[in-house]
């Protein structure tokens, strides 16, 4: 048998076994007491969700008479699509003893292998907390994020769907400050320095080669920052890929936000100093704002439990959250991001991430608005609006269930009893 014939035979066998596996996988029928559509806020009672493989095949009123599905009874629960965290750093955990040290200290003390393993623990905690999709935006040492994604996708370990950015691309200095000339360039452990259009293109291609699925750039954490023309190079190169990538721009100042939006990025990360003019611009361009609100718990730890810092944060946060009136006025799409990268002795990453959700409710945003941030809005920003963010025929079977109604109080997410991702039951405490 010639080599070409052997290759053809192997491909045929692989396709055959893939077909057999797909057609013999046990179908599942979920009895849903209350099924929430986050797009509209409608709640459908007593539905049956039929799951075939990794997708929802159909939603019906009753089980088929000749059904052979495994039945999961969630008649007493509130079901909704799996949550999406659009801004996290899953393999980066700042230990308590390094809270006040520069981030470079963490980079130098933790290997890529350690970071991948820690990322797995964090990712699994996030998944059990209801987050079935994460967009990981950098700080992954030497591509620990790609190793984690590969292990999950190969079914070596259990974990959420991760859309990873590889290394963050920045101007000289990364997000570090006050580095001595003798120290070299320690930020290169986590970032790629790209100051010219040619370097920007090279850095994007390096990231894609090593497994990045989204491009993350920092518009400017220094006195110097990328120009609008520079950012357009990012966008053009990312979109020119055979499988186009979205572009996420870390932009805090209003000037940085406006440049990034005009250049065509898909999402603005943080946007703390955003003006009404920039919100109008985002609405015109269809740019999503990924908000990353800190919690009092995080600020308390970071400040060393300093009373003055805590009180100052409370005042700032109250004023800061008022911008949501302008966000809603101009109908800017907002997606949820936890921006969590801290270790807490008494809280895992999933619970800490969800704590930041409750900041929005305390600021007066409705539970439905918050749920939309974490589902349909995020799915649209990922350019996966027909696969994620809702429980519908043809969508991934990412389903979570709570004991109480999250549309009454978003804190119902504290008590998640069931998690399914891509048709696989991860958690079932009903």
Coordinates of C-alpha atoms in Angstrom, one line a residue:
X1 CA 0.0 0.0 0.0
X2 CA 1.4 3.4 -1.0
X3 CA 1.8 6.2 1.6
X4 CA -1.0 8.2 0.1
X5 CA -3.3 5.2 0.3
X6 CA -2.4 4.7 4.0
X7 CA -3.1 8.4 4.7
X8 CA -6.5 8.1 3.0
X9 CA -7.3 4.9 5.0
X10 CA -6.4 6.6 8.3
X11 CA -8.6 9.6 7.5
X12 CA -11.5 7.3 6.6
X13 CA -11.1 5.4 9.8
X14 CA -11.0 8.6 11.9
X15 CA -14.1 10.0 10.2
X16 CA -15.9 6.6 10.7
X17 CA -15.1 6.5 14.4
X18 CA -16.0 10.2 14.8
X19 CA -19.4 9.4 13.2
X20 CA -20.0 6.4 15.4
X21 CA -19.1 8.5 18.6
X22 CA -21.3 11.3 17.5
X23 CA -24.3 9.2 16.7
X24 CA -24.1 6.9 19.8
X25 CA -23.5 9.7 22.4
X26 CA -26.4 9.5 24.9
X27 CA -29.0 12.3 24.2
X28 CA -30.2 14.3 27.2
X29 CA -33.6 15.7 28.1
X30 CA -33.7 18.5 30.7
X31 CA -37.0 19.3 32.4
X32 CA -36.8 23.0 32.9
X33 CA -39.2 24.5 35.4
X34 CA -38.4 28.1 34.4
X35 CA -36.4 28.8 31.3
X36 CA -35.0 32.4 31.0
X37 CA -34.4 34.1 27.7
X38 CA -31.9 36.8 28.5
X39 CA -32.4 38.5 25.2
X40 CA -36.0 39.5 26.0
X41 CA -36.4 38.7 29.7
X42 CA -39.2 36.2 29.0
X43 CA -39.6 33.2 31.2
X44 CA -41.0 30.0 29.8
X45 CA -42.5 27.5 32.2
X46 CA -42.3 23.7 32.0
X47 CA -40.2 23.2 28.9
X48 CA -38.1 20.3 27.8
X49 CA -34.6 21.0 26.5
X50 CA -33.3 18.3 24.2
X51 CA -29.5 18.0 24.0
X52 CA -27.7 16.1 21.3
X53 CA -23.9 16.0 21.5
X54 CA -22.7 19.5 22.4
X55 CA -25.7 21.4 21.1
X56 CA -29.4 22.0 22.0
X57 CA -31.3 20.2 19.4
X58 CA -34.8 21.4 20.3
X59 CA -37.0 22.9 23.0
X60 CA -40.4 21.2 23.4
X61 CA -43.4 21.1 25.7
X62 CA -43.2 17.4 26.5
X63 CA -41.0 14.4 26.0
X64 CA -41.3 12.5 22.8
X65 CA -43.2 9.2 23.2
X66 CA -40.4 7.2 21.7
X67 CA -37.7 9.1 23.5
X68 CA -34.5 7.4 24.6
X69 CA -33.0 10.5 26.4
X70 CA -31.4 10.5 29.8
X71 CA -33.8 12.7 31.8
X72 CA -32.5 15.4 34.1
X73 CA -35.2 16.9 36.3
X74 CA -34.8 20.6 37.0
X75 CA -38.5 21.3 37.4
X76 CA -37.9 23.3 40.5
X77 CA -35.2 25.5 39.1
X78 CA -34.5 28.6 37.0
X79 CA -32.5 27.8 33.9
X80 CA -30.4 30.2 31.8
X81 CA -27.4 30.1 29.5
X82 CA -23.9 29.6 30.9
X83 CA -22.3 32.9 32.0
X84 CA -19.5 34.6 30.0
X85 CA -16.6 36.5 31.6
X86 CA -15.1 38.7 28.9
X87 CA -12.1 39.9 30.8
X88 CA -10.1 37.6 33.1
X89 CA -6.5 36.6 33.7
X90 CA -6.9 32.9 34.5
X91 CA -3.3 31.9 34.9
X92 CA -2.2 35.0 36.7
X93 CA -2.7 34.9 40.5
X94 CA -1.1 37.5 42.7
X95 CA -0.3 35.9 46.0
X96 CA -1.2 37.8 49.2
X97 CA 2.4 38.5 50.1
X98 CA 3.0 40.2 46.7
X99 CA 0.0 42.5 46.7
X100 CA 2.1 45.6 47.0
X101 CA 5.0 44.4 44.9
X102 CA 5.3 45.3 41.2
X103 CA 3.8 42.6 38.9
X104 CA 7.2 41.8 37.6
X105 CA 8.0 40.1 40.9
X106 CA 5.2 37.6 40.3
X107 CA 6.4 36.9 36.8
X108 CA 9.9 36.1 38.0
X109 CA 8.7 33.7 40.8
X110 CA 6.2 31.6 38.9
X111 CA 7.1 29.3 36.0
X112 CA 4.9 28.8 33.0
X113 CA 4.1 25.2 34.1
X114 CA 3.0 26.4 37.5
X115 CA 0.9 29.1 35.9
X116 CA -0.9 26.6 33.6
X117 CA -1.7 24.4 36.6
X118 CA -2.9 27.3 38.7
X119 CA -4.9 28.4 35.7
X120 CA -6.6 25.0 35.5
X121 CA -7.7 25.3 39.2
X122 CA -9.0 28.9 38.6
X123 CA -10.8 27.8 35.4
X124 CA -12.5 24.9 37.0
X125 CA -13.6 27.1 39.9
X126 CA -15.0 29.6 37.4
X127 CA -16.8 26.8 35.6
X128 CA -18.5 25.5 38.7
X129 CA -19.5 29.0 39.5
X130 CA -21.5 29.1 36.2
X131 CA -19.0 30.6 33.9
X132 CA -18.9 28.3 30.9
X133 CA -17.0 30.7 28.6
X134 CA -14.0 32.8 29.5
X135 CA -12.1 35.4 27.4
X136 CA -8.6 35.3 28.9
X137 CA -6.8 38.6 28.1
X138 CA -3.2 37.9 28.9
X139 CA -0.6 37.7 31.7
X140 CA 0.1 34.1 30.9
X141 CA 3.9 33.9 31.1
X142 CA 5.1 31.9 28.1
X143 CA 1.7 31.0 26.7
X144 CA 0.4 29.0 29.6
X145 CA -3.0 30.0 28.4
X146 CA -2.5 28.0 25.1
X147 CA -1.4 24.9 27.0
X148 CA -4.5 25.1 29.2
X149 CA -6.8 25.5 26.1
X150 CA -5.1 22.6 24.4
X151 CA -5.5 20.3 27.5
X152 CA -9.2 21.2 27.8
X153 CA -9.9 20.8 24.1
X154 CA -8.2 17.4 24.1
X155 CA -10.4 16.3 27.0
X156 CA -7.3 15.7 29.2
X157 CA -8.9 17.9 31.9
X158 CA -12.2 19.4 32.5
X159 CA -12.6 23.2 32.1
X160 CA -14.6 26.0 30.5
X161 CA -14.4 27.2 27.0
X162 CA -11.5 29.6 26.9
X163 CA -10.8 32.2 24.2
X164 CA -7.2 33.3 24.9
X165 CA -5.1 36.2 23.9
X166 CA -1.6 34.9 24.3
X167 CA 0.8 37.7 25.2
X168 CA -0.5 41.3 25.6
X169 CA 1.0 43.6 23.0
X170 CA 2.3 47.0 24.2
X171 CA 4.7 49.9 23.7
X172 CA 8.0 49.8 25.6
X173 CA 7.5 49.0 29.3
X174 CA 4.4 46.9 29.1
X175 CA 2.3 47.8 32.1
X176 CA 5.3 48.0 34.4
X177 CA 6.7 51.2 35.9
X178 CA 9.9 52.3 37.7
X179 CA 12.1 49.6 36.3
X180 CA 15.8 50.3 36.6
X181 CA 17.9 50.2 33.5
X182 CA 20.0 47.4 35.0
X183 CA 17.0 45.1 35.3
X184 CA 16.6 44.7 31.6
X185 CA 13.1 44.2 30.2
X186 CA 11.3 41.9 32.7
X187 CA 7.9 42.8 31.2
X188 CA 8.8 40.7 28.2
X189 CA 7.9 37.7 30.3
X190 CA 4.2 38.7 29.9
X191 CA 4.1 41.2 27.1
X192 CA 5.4 41.7 23.6
X193 CA 6.9 45.1 22.9
X194 CA 5.8 46.4 19.5
X195 CA 6.5 50.1 18.7
X196 CA 6.3 50.2 14.9
X197 CA 3.7 48.9 12.4
X198 CA 6.1 46.1 11.3
X199 CA 6.6 45.0 14.9
X200 CA 2.9 45.1 15.5
X201 CA 2.3 42.8 12.6
X202 CA 5.1 40.5 13.7
X203 CA 3.7 40.4 17.3
X204 CA 0.2 39.5 16.2
X205 CA 1.5 36.7 14.0
X206 CA 3.7 35.4 16.9
X207 CA 0.6 35.3 19.1
X208 CA -1.5 33.5 16.5
X209 CA 1.2 31.0 15.8
X210 CA 1.3 30.2 19.5
X211 CA -2.4 29.7 19.8
X212 CA -4.0 33.2 20.5
X213 CA -7.7 33.4 19.5
X214 CA -8.1 37.2 20.3
X215 CA -5.7 40.1 20.1
X216 CA -5.2 42.2 23.2
X217 CA -3.3 45.5 23.1
X218 CA -2.7 48.2 25.7
X219 CA -3.3 51.6 24.1
X220 CA -1.1 53.3 26.6
X221 CA -0.2 53.1 30.3
X222 CA 2.6 55.6 29.8
X223 CA 3.0 59.1 28.7
X224 CA 3.5 57.7 25.2
X225 CA 0.9 55.5 23.6
X226 CA -0.3 54.0 20.3
X227 CA -1.6 56.4 17.7
X228 CA -4.9 55.8 15.9
X229 CA -2.9 54.7 12.8
X230 CA -1.0 52.2 15.0
X231 CA -4.2 50.7 16.4
X232 CA -5.6 50.4 12.8
X233 CA -2.6 48.2 12.0
X234 CA -3.7 45.9 14.8
X235 CA -7.3 45.8 13.5
X236 CA -6.3 45.3 9.9
X237 CA -3.9 42.5 10.6
X238 CA -6.2 40.7 13.0
X239 CA -9.1 40.8 10.5
X240 CA -6.8 39.7 7.6
X241 CA -6.3 36.3 9.2
X242 CA -7.8 33.2 7.5
X243 CA -10.0 33.0 10.6
X244 CA -10.4 36.7 11.6
X245 CA -9.7 37.6 15.2
X246 CA -11.4 40.2 17.3
X247 CA -9.3 43.0 18.9
X248 CA -9.6 44.0 22.6
X249 CA -8.1 47.4 23.6
X250 CA -7.1 48.1 27.2
X251 CA -8.1 51.8 27.2
X252 CA -8.6 53.8 30.4
X253 CA -8.2 57.5 29.4
X254 CA -10.8 59.1 27.2
X255 CA -8.2 59.9 24.5
X256 CA -7.1 56.3 24.3
X257 CA -10.8 55.2 24.1
X258 CA -11.5 57.5 21.2
X259 CA -8.5 56.5 19.2
X260 CA -9.2 52.8 19.7
X261 CA -12.9 53.1 18.7
X262 CA -12.1 55.1 15.6
X263 CA -9.5 52.6 14.6
X264 CA -12.1 49.8 14.7
X265 CA -11.4 47.6 17.8
X266 CA -14.1 45.3 18.8
X267 CA -14.1 46.0 22.6
X268 CA -12.9 48.7 24.9
X269 CA -11.6 47.2 28.2
X270 CA -12.2 49.1 31.5
X271 CA -13.0 52.6 30.0
X272 CA -12.9 54.2 33.5
X273 CA -12.6 57.8 32.2
X274 CA -15.0 57.5 29.3
X275 CA -16.9 60.6 28.3
X276 CA -20.3 61.0 26.7
X277 CA -18.7 61.9 23.4
X278 CA -16.8 58.6 23.5
X279 CA -20.0 56.7 24.3
X280 CA -21.7 58.3 21.3
X281 CA -18.7 57.3 19.2
X282 CA -19.0 53.7 20.5
X283 CA -22.6 53.6 19.6
X284 CA -21.9 54.7 16.1
X285 CA -19.2 52.1 15.6
X286 CA -21.0 49.3 17.4
X287 CA -18.1 48.9 19.9
X288 CA -18.7 46.9 23.1
X289 CA -17.6 48.3 26.5
X290 CA -16.3 45.6 28.8
X291 CA -16.6 47.0 32.3
X292 CA -14.4 45.6 35.1
X293 CA -15.6 47.0 38.4
X294 CA -13.6 46.3 41.5
X295 CA -15.3 45.1 44.7
X296 CA -14.8 46.6 48.2
X297 CA -13.2 43.2 49.1
X298 CA -10.5 43.6 46.5
X299 CA -9.8 47.3 47.3
X300 CA -9.6 46.5 51.0
X301 CA -6.9 43.8 50.5
X302 CA -5.0 45.9 47.9
X303 CA -4.9 48.9 50.3
X304 CA -3.9 46.9 53.3
X305 CA -7.3 47.5 54.8
X306 CA -6.6 51.2 54.9
X307 CA -9.8 53.0 56.1
X308 CA -9.1 56.2 54.1
X309 CA -8.5 54.3 50.9
X310 CA -11.7 52.2 51.4
X311 CA -13.8 55.3 52.0
X312 CA -12.2 57.1 49.0
X313 CA -13.1 54.1 46.8
X314 CA -16.7 54.1 48.0
X315 CA -17.1 57.7 46.9
X316 CA -15.3 57.1 43.6
X317 CA -17.3 54.0 42.8
X318 CA -20.6 55.7 43.4
X319 CA -19.7 58.6 41.1
X320 CA -18.2 56.2 38.6
X321 CA -21.2 53.9 38.3
X322 CA -23.4 56.9 37.4
X323 CA -22.0 56.7 33.9
X324 CA -24.4 53.8 33.2
X325 CA -27.1 56.4 32.8
X326 CA -25.2 57.7 29.8
X327 CA -24.4 54.2 28.6
X328 CA -28.1 53.3 28.5
X329 CA -29.0 56.6 27.0
X330 CA -26.8 56.0 24.0
X331 CA -27.5 52.3 23.9
X332 CA -23.9 51.2 24.1
X333 CA -23.6 47.4 24.4
X334 CA -21.9 46.5 27.7
X335 CA -20.4 43.1 28.6
X336 CA -19.2 41.8 31.9
X337 CA -15.5 41.3 32.8
X338 CA -14.3 40.4 36.3
X339 CA -10.6 41.3 35.7
X340 CA -9.8 39.0 38.6
X341 CA -6.2 38.1 39.2
X342 CA -6.0 38.0 43.0
X343 CA -5.7 35.1 45.5
X344 CA -8.0 35.1 48.5
X345 CA -7.6 32.7 51.4
X346 CA -11.3 32.1 51.9
X347 CA -12.7 32.6 48.3
X348 CA -12.0 30.8 45.1
X349 CA -11.7 32.6 41.7
X350 CA -15.3 31.8 40.7
X351 CA -16.9 33.3 43.8
X352 CA -14.6 36.3 43.7
X353 CA -15.5 36.9 40.0
X354 CA -19.2 36.7 40.8
X355 CA -18.9 39.2 43.7
X356 CA -18.0 41.8 41.1
X357 CA -21.4 41.2 39.5
X358 CA -23.2 42.5 42.5
X359 CA -21.6 45.9 42.3
X360 CA -23.9 46.5 39.3
X361 CA -27.0 45.6 41.2
X362 CA -26.1 47.9 44.1
X363 CA -25.6 50.7 41.6
X364 CA -29.3 50.3 40.5
X365 CA -28.9 48.2 37.3
X366 CA -31.7 45.7 36.8
X367 CA -31.0 42.0 37.1
X368 CA -32.0 41.5 33.5
X369 CA -29.5 44.1 32.3
X370 CA -26.8 42.5 34.3
X371 CA -27.7 39.0 33.0
X372 CA -27.6 40.4 29.4
X373 CA -24.1 41.7 30.1
X374 CA -23.0 38.2 31.0
X375 CA -24.7 36.3 28.2
X376 CA -26.1 37.8 24.9
X377 CA -24.0 41.0 24.9
X378 CA -20.9 39.0 25.6
X379 CA -21.7 36.5 22.9
X380 CA -22.2 39.3 20.4
X381 CA -18.9 40.9 21.3
X382 CA -17.2 37.5 20.8
X383 CA -18.9 37.3 17.3
X384 CA -20.7 34.1 18.4
X385 CA -24.3 35.4 18.7
X386 CA -25.7 32.2 17.1
X387 CA -23.7 29.8 19.3
X388 CA -23.5 31.3 22.8
X389 CA -25.6 33.5 25.2
X390 CA -29.0 31.8 24.8
X391 CA -30.6 28.4 25.2
X392 CA -31.9 27.8 21.7
X393 CA -31.8 25.1 19.0
X394 CA -28.4 24.9 17.4
X395 CA -26.6 26.8 20.2
X396 CA -24.0 25.2 22.5
X397 CA -25.7 23.3 25.3
X398 CA -24.3 25.7 28.0
X399 CA -26.9 25.7 30.7
X400 CA -26.9 26.7 34.4
X401 CA -29.7 26.5 37.0
X402 CA -30.4 28.4 40.2
X403 CA -32.8 27.7 43.0
X404 CA -34.2 31.2 43.0
X405 CA -35.1 33.6 40.2
X406 CA -32.1 35.8 39.2
X407 CA -34.5 38.2 37.5
X408 CA -35.8 39.1 41.0
X409 CA -32.3 39.3 42.5
X410 CA -29.1 38.7 40.6
X411 CA -27.6 37.3 43.9
X412 CA -29.5 34.1 43.0
X413 CA -26.3 33.3 41.1
X414 CA -24.7 32.6 44.5
X415 CA -26.7 29.3 44.6
X416 CA -26.0 27.6 41.3
X417 CA -27.2 24.0 41.5
X418 CA -26.5 22.8 37.9
X419 CA -23.8 23.5 35.3
X420 CA -23.7 21.9 31.8
X421 CA -21.2 22.9 29.2
X422 CA -21.3 21.7 25.6
X423 CA -23.7 19.0 26.6
X424 CA -21.6 17.7 29.5
X425 CA -22.8 17.9 33.1
X426 CA -20.2 19.6 35.2
X427 CA -22.2 20.1 38.4
X428 CA -25.5 18.7 39.5
X429 CA -26.6 19.4 43.1
X430 CA -30.3 19.4 42.6

